[in-house]
PDB file of C-alpha atoms in Angstrom:
ATOM      1  CA  UNK A 458     104.123  32.775 115.730  1.00 44.00           C
ATOM      2  CA  UNK A 459     103.687  35.913 118.013  1.00 53.00           C
ATOM      3  CA  UNK A 460     100.490  38.249 117.196  1.00 58.00           C
ATOM      4  CA  UNK A 461     101.146  41.792 117.100  1.00 66.00           C
ATOM      5  CA  UNK A 462      98.504  44.583 119.080  1.00 87.00           C
ATOM      6  CA  UNK A 463      96.532  45.796 117.243  1.00 95.00           C
ATOM      7  CA  UNK A 464      97.368  49.617 116.726  1.00 96.00           C
ATOM      8  CA  UNK A 465      95.628  52.730 114.691  1.00 97.00           C
ATOM      9  CA  UNK A 466      98.192  55.894 114.610  1.00 97.00           C
ATOM     10  CA  UNK A 467      97.556  59.074 113.161  1.00 96.00           C
ATOM     11  CA  UNK A 468      99.477  61.665 111.858  1.00 96.00           C
ATOM     12  CA  UNK A 469      97.917  64.597 110.718  1.00 95.00           C
ATOM     13  CA  UNK A 470      99.364  67.780 108.688  1.00 96.00           C
ATOM     14  CA  UNK A 471      97.400  71.392 107.087  1.00 96.00           C
ATOM     15  CA  UNK A 472      96.132  69.508 104.427  1.00 95.00           C
ATOM     16  CA  UNK A 473      96.190  65.337 105.178  1.00 96.00           C
ATOM     17  CA  UNK A 474      95.135  63.149 108.329  1.00 97.00           C
ATOM     18  CA  UNK A 475      97.047  59.824 107.911  1.00 97.00           C
ATOM     19  CA  UNK A 476      95.279  56.809 109.697  1.00 98.00           C
ATOM     20  CA  UNK A 477      97.764  53.957 109.742  1.00 98.00           C
ATOM     21  CA  UNK A 478      96.673  50.563 110.623  1.00 98.00           C
ATOM     22  CA  UNK A 479      98.441  47.873 112.596  1.00 97.00           C
ATOM     23  CA  UNK A 480      97.824  44.216 112.772  1.00 97.00           C
ATOM     24  CA  UNK A 481      94.519  41.872 112.603  1.00 97.00           C
ATOM     25  CA  UNK A 482      91.158  43.749 112.206  1.00 98.00           C
ATOM     26  CA  UNK A 483      88.397  41.788 113.320  1.00 97.00           C
ATOM     27  CA  UNK A 484      85.607  42.227 115.512  1.00 97.00           C
ATOM     28  CA  UNK A 485      87.504  42.287 118.624  1.00 97.00           C
ATOM     29  CA  UNK A 486      89.681  44.870 117.089  1.00 97.00           C
ATOM     30  CA  UNK A 487      87.130  46.467 115.058  1.00 97.00           C
ATOM     31  CA  UNK A 488      85.035  48.837 118.035  1.00 97.00           C
ATOM     32  CA  UNK A 489      88.859  50.162 118.280  1.00 97.00           C
ATOM     33  CA  UNK A 490      89.369  51.740 114.649  1.00 98.00           C
ATOM     34  CA  UNK A 491      85.775  52.917 114.800  1.00 97.00           C
ATOM     35  CA  UNK A 492      86.325  55.238 117.951  1.00 97.00           C
ATOM     36  CA  UNK A 493      89.181  56.611 115.812  1.00 96.00           C
ATOM     37  CA  UNK A 494      88.290  57.236 112.661  1.00 97.00           C
ATOM     38  CA  UNK A 495      84.685  57.796 112.525  1.00 97.00           C
ATOM     39  CA  UNK A 496      84.372  61.422 114.495  1.00 97.00           C
ATOM     40  CA  UNK A 497      87.690  61.868 111.990  1.00 96.00           C
ATOM     41  CA  UNK A 498      86.190  60.980 108.975  1.00 96.00           C
ATOM     42  CA  UNK A 499      82.270  63.273 110.378  1.00 96.00           C
ATOM     43  CA  UNK A 500      84.027  66.224 111.080  1.00 95.00           C
ATOM     44  CA  UNK A 501      87.521  66.538 109.645  1.00 95.00           C
ATOM     45  CA  UNK A 502      87.218  68.241 106.260  1.00 94.00           C
ATOM     46  CA  UNK A 503      90.990  67.854 105.204  1.00 97.00           C
ATOM     47  CA  UNK A 504      92.031  64.596 103.403  1.00 97.00           C
ATOM     48  CA  UNK A 505      91.377  60.963 104.881  1.00 97.00           C
ATOM     49  CA  UNK A 506      94.484  58.772 104.233  1.00 97.00           C
ATOM     50  CA  UNK A 507      93.939  55.075 105.668  1.00 98.00           C
ATOM     51  CA  UNK A 508      97.102  53.494 105.154  1.00 98.00           C
ATOM     52  CA  UNK A 509      97.290  49.387 105.210  1.00 98.00           C
ATOM     53  CA  UNK A 510     100.372  48.828 105.072  1.00 97.00           C
ATOM     54  CA  UNK A 511     100.394  46.937 108.066  1.00 97.00           C
ATOM     55  CA  UNK A 512      96.977  44.893 107.857  1.00 98.00           C
ATOM     56  CA  UNK A 513      97.789  41.497 108.582  1.00 96.00           C
ATOM     57  CA  UNK A 514      94.068  40.185 108.256  1.00 97.00           C
ATOM     58  CA  UNK A 515      90.460  41.551 107.536  1.00 98.00           C
ATOM     59  CA  UNK A 516      86.891  40.829 107.761  1.00 97.00           C
ATOM     60  CA  UNK A 517      83.325  41.661 107.061  1.00 96.00           C
ATOM     61  CA  UNK A 518      83.607  43.779 110.725  1.00 96.00           C
ATOM     62  CA  UNK A 519      86.177  45.925 109.343  1.00 97.00           C
ATOM     63  CA  UNK A 520      84.917  46.911 105.913  1.00 96.00           C
ATOM     64  CA  UNK A 521      81.823  47.491 108.419  1.00 96.00           C
ATOM     65  CA  UNK A 522      83.778  50.121 109.485  1.00 97.00           C
ATOM     66  CA  UNK A 523      85.167  51.494 106.435  1.00 97.00           C
ATOM     67  CA  UNK A 524      81.606  51.839 105.018  1.00 96.00           C
ATOM     68  CA  UNK A 525      80.312  53.774 107.671  1.00 96.00           C
ATOM     69  CA  UNK A 526      83.050  56.148 107.749  1.00 97.00           C
ATOM     70  CA  UNK A 527      82.695  56.367 103.731  1.00 96.00           C
ATOM     71  CA  UNK A 528      78.465  57.329 105.005  1.00 95.00           C
ATOM     72  CA  UNK A 529      79.830  59.902 106.839  1.00 96.00           C
ATOM     73  CA  UNK A 530      82.435  60.541 104.294  1.00 96.00           C
ATOM     74  CA  UNK A 531      80.281  61.561 101.957  1.00 94.00           C
ATOM     75  CA  UNK A 532      77.740  63.790 103.991  1.00 95.00           C
ATOM     76  CA  UNK A 533      80.044  65.974 104.285  1.00 96.00           C
ATOM     77  CA  UNK A 534      81.927  65.546 101.016  1.00 95.00           C
ATOM     78  CA  UNK A 535      85.190  64.952 102.179  1.00 95.00           C
ATOM     79  CA  UNK A 536      87.961  62.726 101.050  1.00 96.00           C
ATOM     80  CA  UNK A 537      88.735  59.593 101.527  1.00 97.00           C
ATOM     81  CA  UNK A 538      90.989  56.943 100.155  1.00 96.00           C
ATOM     82  CA  UNK A 539      93.413  54.036 101.195  1.00 98.00           C
ATOM     83  CA  UNK A 540      96.561  53.409 100.406  1.00 97.00           C
ATOM     84  CA  UNK A 541      99.542  50.259 100.377  1.00 98.00           C
ATOM     85  CA  UNK A 542      96.559  47.953 100.370  1.00 98.00           C
ATOM     86  CA  UNK A 543      97.901  44.569 100.230  1.00 97.00           C
ATOM     87  CA  UNK A 544      96.741  41.844  97.615  1.00 96.00           C
ATOM     88  CA  UNK A 545      94.503  39.331 100.047  1.00 95.00           C
ATOM     89  CA  UNK A 546      92.935  42.920 102.261  1.00 97.00           C
ATOM     90  CA  UNK A 547      92.165  43.973  98.262  1.00 97.00           C
ATOM     91  CA  UNK A 548      90.590  40.821  97.784  1.00 96.00           C
ATOM     92  CA  UNK A 549      88.001  41.000 100.594  1.00 96.00           C
ATOM     93  CA  UNK A 550      86.974  44.812  99.785  1.00 96.00           C
ATOM     94  CA  UNK A 551      86.581  42.609  96.046  1.00 95.00           C
ATOM     95  CA  UNK A 552      84.232  40.086  96.655  1.00 94.00           C
ATOM     96  CA  UNK A 553      82.243  42.141  98.744  1.00 93.00           C
ATOM     97  CA  UNK A 554      82.225  45.075  96.483  1.00 92.00           C
ATOM     98  CA  UNK A 555      82.819  48.010  99.032  1.00 93.00           C
ATOM     99  CA  UNK A 556      85.820  48.774  96.461  1.00 94.00           C
ATOM    100  CA  UNK A 557      83.437  50.359  94.050  1.00 93.00           C
ATOM    101  CA  UNK A 558      82.985  53.529  97.067  1.00 93.00           C
ATOM    102  CA  UNK A 559      86.056  53.862  98.393  1.00 93.00           C
ATOM    103  CA  UNK A 560      89.569  54.829  96.242  1.00 93.00           C
ATOM    104  CA  UNK A 561      92.489  52.535  96.784  1.00 93.00           C
ATOM    105  CA  UNK A 562      95.491  54.422  95.812  1.00 87.00           C
TER     106      UNK A 562
ATOM    107  CA  UNK B 528     100.791  15.940 110.767  1.00 78.00           C
ATOM    108  CA  UNK B 529      97.022  16.078 111.015  1.00 85.00           C
ATOM    109  CA  UNK B 530      96.317  11.916 109.523  1.00 87.00           C
ATOM    110  CA  UNK B 531      93.195  10.847 107.493  1.00 88.00           C
ATOM    111  CA  UNK B 532      90.010  11.537 109.987  1.00 89.00           C
ATOM    112  CA  UNK B 533      91.468  13.485 112.417  1.00 93.00           C
ATOM    113  CA  UNK B 534      89.143  15.615 114.226  1.00 96.00           C
ATOM    114  CA  UNK B 535      90.114  18.467 116.535  1.00 96.00           C
ATOM    115  CA  UNK B 536      87.881  20.564 119.142  1.00 97.00           C
ATOM    116  CA  UNK B 537      88.663  24.226 120.089  1.00 98.00           C
ATOM    117  CA  UNK B 538      86.017  24.668 123.188  1.00 97.00           C
ATOM    118  CA  UNK B 539      86.131  28.018 123.790  1.00 97.00           C
ATOM    119  CA  UNK B 540      84.058  31.497 125.480  1.00 96.00           C
ATOM    120  CA  UNK B 541      81.351  32.959 122.907  1.00 95.00           C
ATOM    121  CA  UNK B 542      84.171  35.384 123.086  1.00 95.00           C
ATOM    122  CA  UNK B 543      85.658  37.809 119.711  1.00 96.00           C
ATOM    123  CA  UNK B 544      89.066  37.925 121.823  1.00 95.00           C
ATOM    124  CA  UNK B 545      89.143  34.110 121.294  1.00 97.00           C
ATOM    125  CA  UNK B 546      87.848  34.335 117.300  1.00 97.00           C
ATOM    126  CA  UNK B 547      91.988  35.238 116.545  1.00 96.00           C
ATOM    127  CA  UNK B 548      93.002  31.926 118.784  1.00 97.00           C
ATOM    128  CA  UNK B 549      90.559  30.366 116.029  1.00 98.00           C
ATOM    129  CA  UNK B 550      92.117  31.878 113.503  1.00 98.00           C
ATOM    130  CA  UNK B 551      96.138  30.275 114.242  1.00 97.00           C
ATOM    131  CA  UNK B 552      94.236  27.313 114.417  1.00 97.00           C
ATOM    132  CA  UNK B 553      92.901  27.078 111.086  1.00 98.00           C
ATOM    133  CA  UNK B 554      96.188  28.473 109.652  1.00 97.00           C
ATOM    134  CA  UNK B 555      98.057  25.517 111.029  1.00 97.00           C
ATOM    135  CA  UNK B 556      96.411  23.208 110.055  1.00 97.00           C
ATOM    136  CA  UNK B 557      95.505  23.372 106.838  1.00 97.00           C
ATOM    137  CA  UNK B 558      98.695  24.878 106.491  1.00 96.00           C
ATOM    138  CA  UNK B 559      99.757  21.238 106.835  1.00 95.00           C
ATOM    139  CA  UNK B 560      97.203  19.945 104.798  1.00 95.00           C
ATOM    140  CA  UNK B 561      98.920  21.325 101.811  1.00 94.00           C
ATOM    141  CA  UNK B 562      96.391  24.307 101.437  1.00 96.00           C
ATOM    142  CA  UNK B 563      97.952  27.038  99.187  1.00 95.00           C
ATOM    143  CA  UNK B 564      98.567  30.240 100.757  1.00 95.00           C
ATOM    144  CA  UNK B 565      95.553  31.768  99.743  1.00 95.00           C
ATOM    145  CA  UNK B 566      93.194  28.941 100.331  1.00 96.00           C
ATOM    146  CA  UNK B 567      94.701  29.128 103.710  1.00 97.00           C
ATOM    147  CA  UNK B 568      93.663  32.958 103.769  1.00 97.00           C
ATOM    148  CA  UNK B 569      90.008  31.970 102.895  1.00 97.00           C
ATOM    149  CA  UNK B 570      89.235  29.115 105.315  1.00 98.00           C
ATOM    150  CA  UNK B 571      90.923  31.877 108.040  1.00 98.00           C
ATOM    151  CA  UNK B 572      88.016  34.863 107.198  1.00 98.00           C
ATOM    152  CA  UNK B 573      85.120  32.440 106.461  1.00 98.00           C
ATOM    153  CA  UNK B 574      85.741  30.488 109.441  1.00 98.00           C
ATOM    154  CA  UNK B 575      86.300  34.141 111.651  1.00 98.00           C
ATOM    155  CA  UNK B 576      82.763  34.834 110.102  1.00 96.00           C
ATOM    156  CA  UNK B 577      80.928  32.148 111.062  1.00 95.00           C
ATOM    157  CA  UNK B 578      82.434  32.259 114.541  1.00 96.00           C
ATOM    158  CA  UNK B 579      81.376  36.530 114.519  1.00 94.00           C
ATOM    159  CA  UNK B 580      78.314  34.984 113.902  1.00 91.00           C
ATOM    160  CA  UNK B 581      78.366  33.185 117.293  1.00 92.00           C
ATOM    161  CA  UNK B 582      79.508  35.816 119.299  1.00 92.00           C
ATOM    162  CA  UNK B 583      77.199  38.782 118.248  1.00 89.00           C
ATOM    163  CA  UNK B 584      73.914  36.775 117.377  1.00 85.00           C
ATOM    164  CA  UNK B 585      73.905  32.795 119.035  1.00 86.00           C
ATOM    165  CA  UNK B 586      73.339  34.274 123.188  1.00 84.00           C
ATOM    166  CA  UNK B 587      70.814  36.751 124.490  1.00 81.00           C
ATOM    167  CA  UNK B 588      72.761  40.233 126.182  1.00 78.00           C
ATOM    168  CA  UNK B 589      73.804  39.092 129.162  1.00 78.00           C
ATOM    169  CA  UNK B 590      73.828  35.592 128.450  1.00 82.00           C
ATOM    170  CA  UNK B 591      77.237  33.431 128.434  1.00 86.00           C
ATOM    171  CA  UNK B 592      78.127  29.839 126.312  1.00 93.00           C
ATOM    172  CA  UNK B 593      80.935  28.441 124.216  1.00 95.00           C
ATOM    173  CA  UNK B 594      81.416  28.612 120.786  1.00 96.00           C
ATOM    174  CA  UNK B 595      82.913  24.750 119.313  1.00 97.00           C
ATOM    175  CA  UNK B 596      85.125  24.120 116.170  1.00 98.00           C
ATOM    176  CA  UNK B 597      85.517  20.666 115.156  1.00 98.00           C
ATOM    177  CA  UNK B 598      88.268  20.119 112.214  1.00 98.00           C
ATOM    178  CA  UNK B 599      87.369  16.871 110.430  1.00 97.00           C
ATOM    179  CA  UNK B 600      90.571  15.927 108.220  1.00 96.00           C
ATOM    180  CA  UNK B 601      88.787  14.161 105.495  1.00 94.00           C
ATOM    181  CA  UNK B 602      90.721  12.411 102.277  1.00 91.00           C
ATOM    182  CA  UNK B 603      90.635  15.829  99.536  1.00 93.00           C
ATOM    183  CA  UNK B 604      88.897  18.394 102.265  1.00 96.00           C
ATOM    184  CA  UNK B 605      88.102  19.715 105.243  1.00 97.00           C
ATOM    185  CA  UNK B 606      85.445  20.337 106.899  1.00 98.00           C
ATOM    186  CA  UNK B 607      84.868  22.596 109.585  1.00 98.00           C
ATOM    187  CA  UNK B 608      81.338  22.873 112.207  1.00 98.00           C
ATOM    188  CA  UNK B 609      81.104  25.822 114.108  1.00 97.00           C
ATOM    189  CA  UNK B 610      78.951  25.115 116.721  1.00 95.00           C
ATOM    190  CA  UNK B 611      77.056  27.445 119.037  1.00 92.00           C
ATOM    191  CA  UNK B 612      73.934  26.423 122.091  1.00 89.00           C
ATOM    192  CA  UNK B 613      72.097  29.924 122.168  1.00 86.00           C
ATOM    193  CA  UNK B 614      68.904  30.600 120.703  1.00 75.00           C
ATOM    194  CA  UNK B 615      68.768  29.183 117.393  1.00 61.00           C
ATOM    195  CA  UNK B 616      68.623  32.754 114.729  1.00 59.00           C
ATOM    196  CA  UNK B 617      67.077  32.903 111.767  1.00 56.00           C
ATOM    197  CA  UNK B 618      69.029  30.471 109.521  1.00 55.00           C
ATOM    198  CA  UNK B 619      67.025  31.458 106.704  1.00 57.00           C
ATOM    199  CA  UNK B 620      66.521  35.441 106.798  1.00 54.00           C
ATOM    200  CA  UNK B 621      70.217  34.895 106.330  1.00 58.00           C
ATOM    201  CA  UNK B 622      70.835  33.539 103.859  1.00 60.00           C
ATOM    202  CA  UNK B 623      68.400  35.712 102.250  1.00 56.00           C
ATOM    203  CA  UNK B 624      70.023  38.325 103.182  1.00 62.00           C
ATOM    204  CA  UNK B 625      73.193  37.476 101.912  1.00 71.00           C
ATOM    205  CA  UNK B 626      74.671  38.715  99.174  1.00 74.00           C
ATOM    206  CA  UNK B 627      77.479  40.906  98.352  1.00 78.00           C
ATOM    207  CA  UNK B 628      77.470  44.634  97.230  1.00 81.00           C
ATOM    208  CA  UNK B 629      77.526  44.684  93.994  1.00 81.00           C
ATOM    209  CA  UNK B 630      75.593  47.693  91.899  1.00 80.00           C
ATOM    210  CA  UNK B 631      74.221  49.420  94.623  1.00 85.00           C
ATOM    211  CA  UNK B 632      74.659  52.835  95.671  1.00 86.00           C
ATOM    212  CA  UNK B 633      76.550  53.539  98.704  1.00 86.00           C
ATOM    213  CA  UNK B 634      72.858  55.826 100.995  1.00 83.00           C
ATOM    214  CA  UNK B 635      71.367  52.562 100.396  1.00 81.00           C
ATOM    215  CA  UNK B 636      73.519  49.416 101.127  1.00 81.00           C
ATOM    216  CA  UNK B 637      73.539  47.296 104.461  1.00 79.00           C
ATOM    217  CA  UNK B 638      76.640  45.928 105.645  1.00 80.00           C
ATOM    218  CA  UNK B 639      75.012  43.137 107.761  1.00 79.00           C
ATOM    219  CA  UNK B 640      74.601  40.436 105.741  1.00 84.00           C
ATOM    220  CA  UNK B 641      78.458  41.033 103.614  1.00 90.00           C
ATOM    221  CA  UNK B 642      80.271  38.135 106.596  1.00 91.00           C
ATOM    222  CA  UNK B 643      77.591  35.636 105.676  1.00 90.00           C
ATOM    223  CA  UNK B 644      78.123  36.898 101.854  1.00 91.00           C
ATOM    224  CA  UNK B 645      81.873  35.778 101.851  1.00 94.00           C
ATOM    225  CA  UNK B 646      81.838  32.681 104.086  1.00 95.00           C
ATOM    226  CA  UNK B 647      79.391  31.517 100.550  1.00 93.00           C
ATOM    227  CA  UNK B 648      82.236  33.033  98.687  1.00 95.00           C
ATOM    228  CA  UNK B 649      85.443  31.826  99.982  1.00 97.00           C
ATOM    229  CA  UNK B 650      84.149  28.376 100.518  1.00 97.00           C
ATOM    230  CA  UNK B 651      83.519  25.409  98.567  1.00 96.00           C
ATOM    231  CA  UNK B 652      80.603  24.449 100.462  1.00 96.00           C
ATOM    232  CA  UNK B 653      78.182  25.743 104.005  1.00 95.00           C
ATOM    233  CA  UNK B 654      75.354  24.839 104.983  1.00 94.00           C
ATOM    234  CA  UNK B 655      73.774  25.594 108.053  1.00 89.00           C
ATOM    235  CA  UNK B 656      71.932  23.235 110.592  1.00 88.00           C
ATOM    236  CA  UNK B 657      68.951  25.226 113.167  1.00 84.00           C
ATOM    237  CA  UNK B 658      68.490  22.450 115.788  1.00 78.00           C
ATOM    238  CA  UNK B 659      65.984  23.243 118.987  1.00 77.00           C
ATOM    239  CA  UNK B 660      69.384  24.669 120.641  1.00 80.00           C
ATOM    240  CA  UNK B 661      71.661  26.320 118.608  1.00 86.00           C
ATOM    241  CA  UNK B 662      72.858  26.595 115.336  1.00 89.00           C
ATOM    242  CA  UNK B 663      75.392  24.491 112.927  1.00 93.00           C
ATOM    243  CA  UNK B 664      77.696  25.812 110.324  1.00 94.00           C
ATOM    244  CA  UNK B 665      79.382  23.198 108.196  1.00 97.00           C
ATOM    245  CA  UNK B 666      82.466  24.807 106.142  1.00 98.00           C
ATOM    246  CA  UNK B 667      84.036  22.922 103.749  1.00 98.00           C
ATOM    247  CA  UNK B 668      87.019  23.489 101.575  1.00 97.00           C
ATOM    248  CA  UNK B 669      88.759  21.074  99.152  1.00 96.00           C
ATOM    249  CA  UNK B 670      92.268  20.377  98.723  1.00 94.00           C
ATOM    250  CA  UNK B 671      94.139  21.152  95.136  1.00 75.00           C
ATOM    251  CA  UNK B 672      91.019  23.805  93.761  1.00 49.00           C
ATOM    252  CA  UNK B 673      91.755  26.372  91.743  1.00 50.00           C
ATOM    253  CA  UNK B 674      90.872  29.933  93.563  1.00 38.00           C
ATOM    254  CA  UNK B 675      87.489  30.287  93.687  1.00 37.00           C
ATOM    255  CA  UNK B 676      85.952  32.773  91.281  1.00 42.00           C
ATOM    256  CA  UNK B 677      84.045  36.303  92.447  1.00 45.00           C
ATOM    257  CA  UNK B 678      80.412  35.029  90.828  1.00 44.00           C
ATOM    258  CA  UNK B 679      77.416  33.892  93.061  1.00 42.00           C
ATOM    259  CA  UNK B 680      78.185  30.612  94.576  1.00 42.00           C
ATOM    260  CA  UNK B 681      76.594  26.967  95.068  1.00 43.00           C
ATOM    261  CA  UNK B 682      74.902  27.399  98.072  1.00 41.00           C
ATOM    262  CA  UNK B 683      73.847  24.061  99.501  1.00 42.00           C
ATOM    263  CA  UNK B 684      75.039  22.072  97.035  1.00 41.00           C
ATOM    264  CA  UNK B 685      75.562  18.269  97.694  1.00 42.00           C
ATOM    265  CA  UNK B 686      79.270  16.571  97.275  1.00 40.00           C
ATOM    266  CA  UNK B 687      79.224  15.537  93.870  1.00 42.00           C
ATOM    267  CA  UNK B 688      83.366  17.438  93.625  1.00 43.00           C
ATOM    268  CA  UNK B 689      86.823  15.384  93.296  1.00 43.00           C
TER     269      UNK B 689
END
């Protein structure tokens, strides 16, 4: 049961920025996501897509990063949505109530 | 295979990078006890939230300490006790803050209480004990129970379930 390293990748086009999150998003890895995602959420007006296809675990520390990003997006009226969210990750968004603020494509 | 009344103890430094090790351990143990995939995921998140609290709040900045996780294999349940030896945080305050974000606007939300809320929602029972030194959080999950509902969880309920 080898644990894959946490990785955040970025892909950009004229209209979109896509952030791919790989691995486990927890207290140890959240700062790494925060560092990449929050500056984009704060300043870049292109559509921000966050791909969670390879996100295997998330808890409240991950929710905290997404809520911080959402608040920054709202301040600059920028679009942001999540895509390819697995059932177990979606459940954490639903139980916490964070799903009411974020579009899950 | 875990047997009745087995006691497994993990003692690690209270650091964020050890929480994934604890998650892996509980996945293996819960799987061997016969918990469903969904229940194992719930236990992993709830236990990690308890560990997050130890790492983030138990010890003062610059102070080092341990995080101890005790797993008790019981007939119909897995009981997990997470303890530290730090300056006891105010468990009452955390209980009060532990709410979901349902019905609130984005501007007024504070994610601070979400970890405790998830713990309460994802486990069947949760109990705090604050001693002179440190905090103990006891998390219990019963075997062969239907998926937890998303309604407000019972907190500090007595053990009355089968």
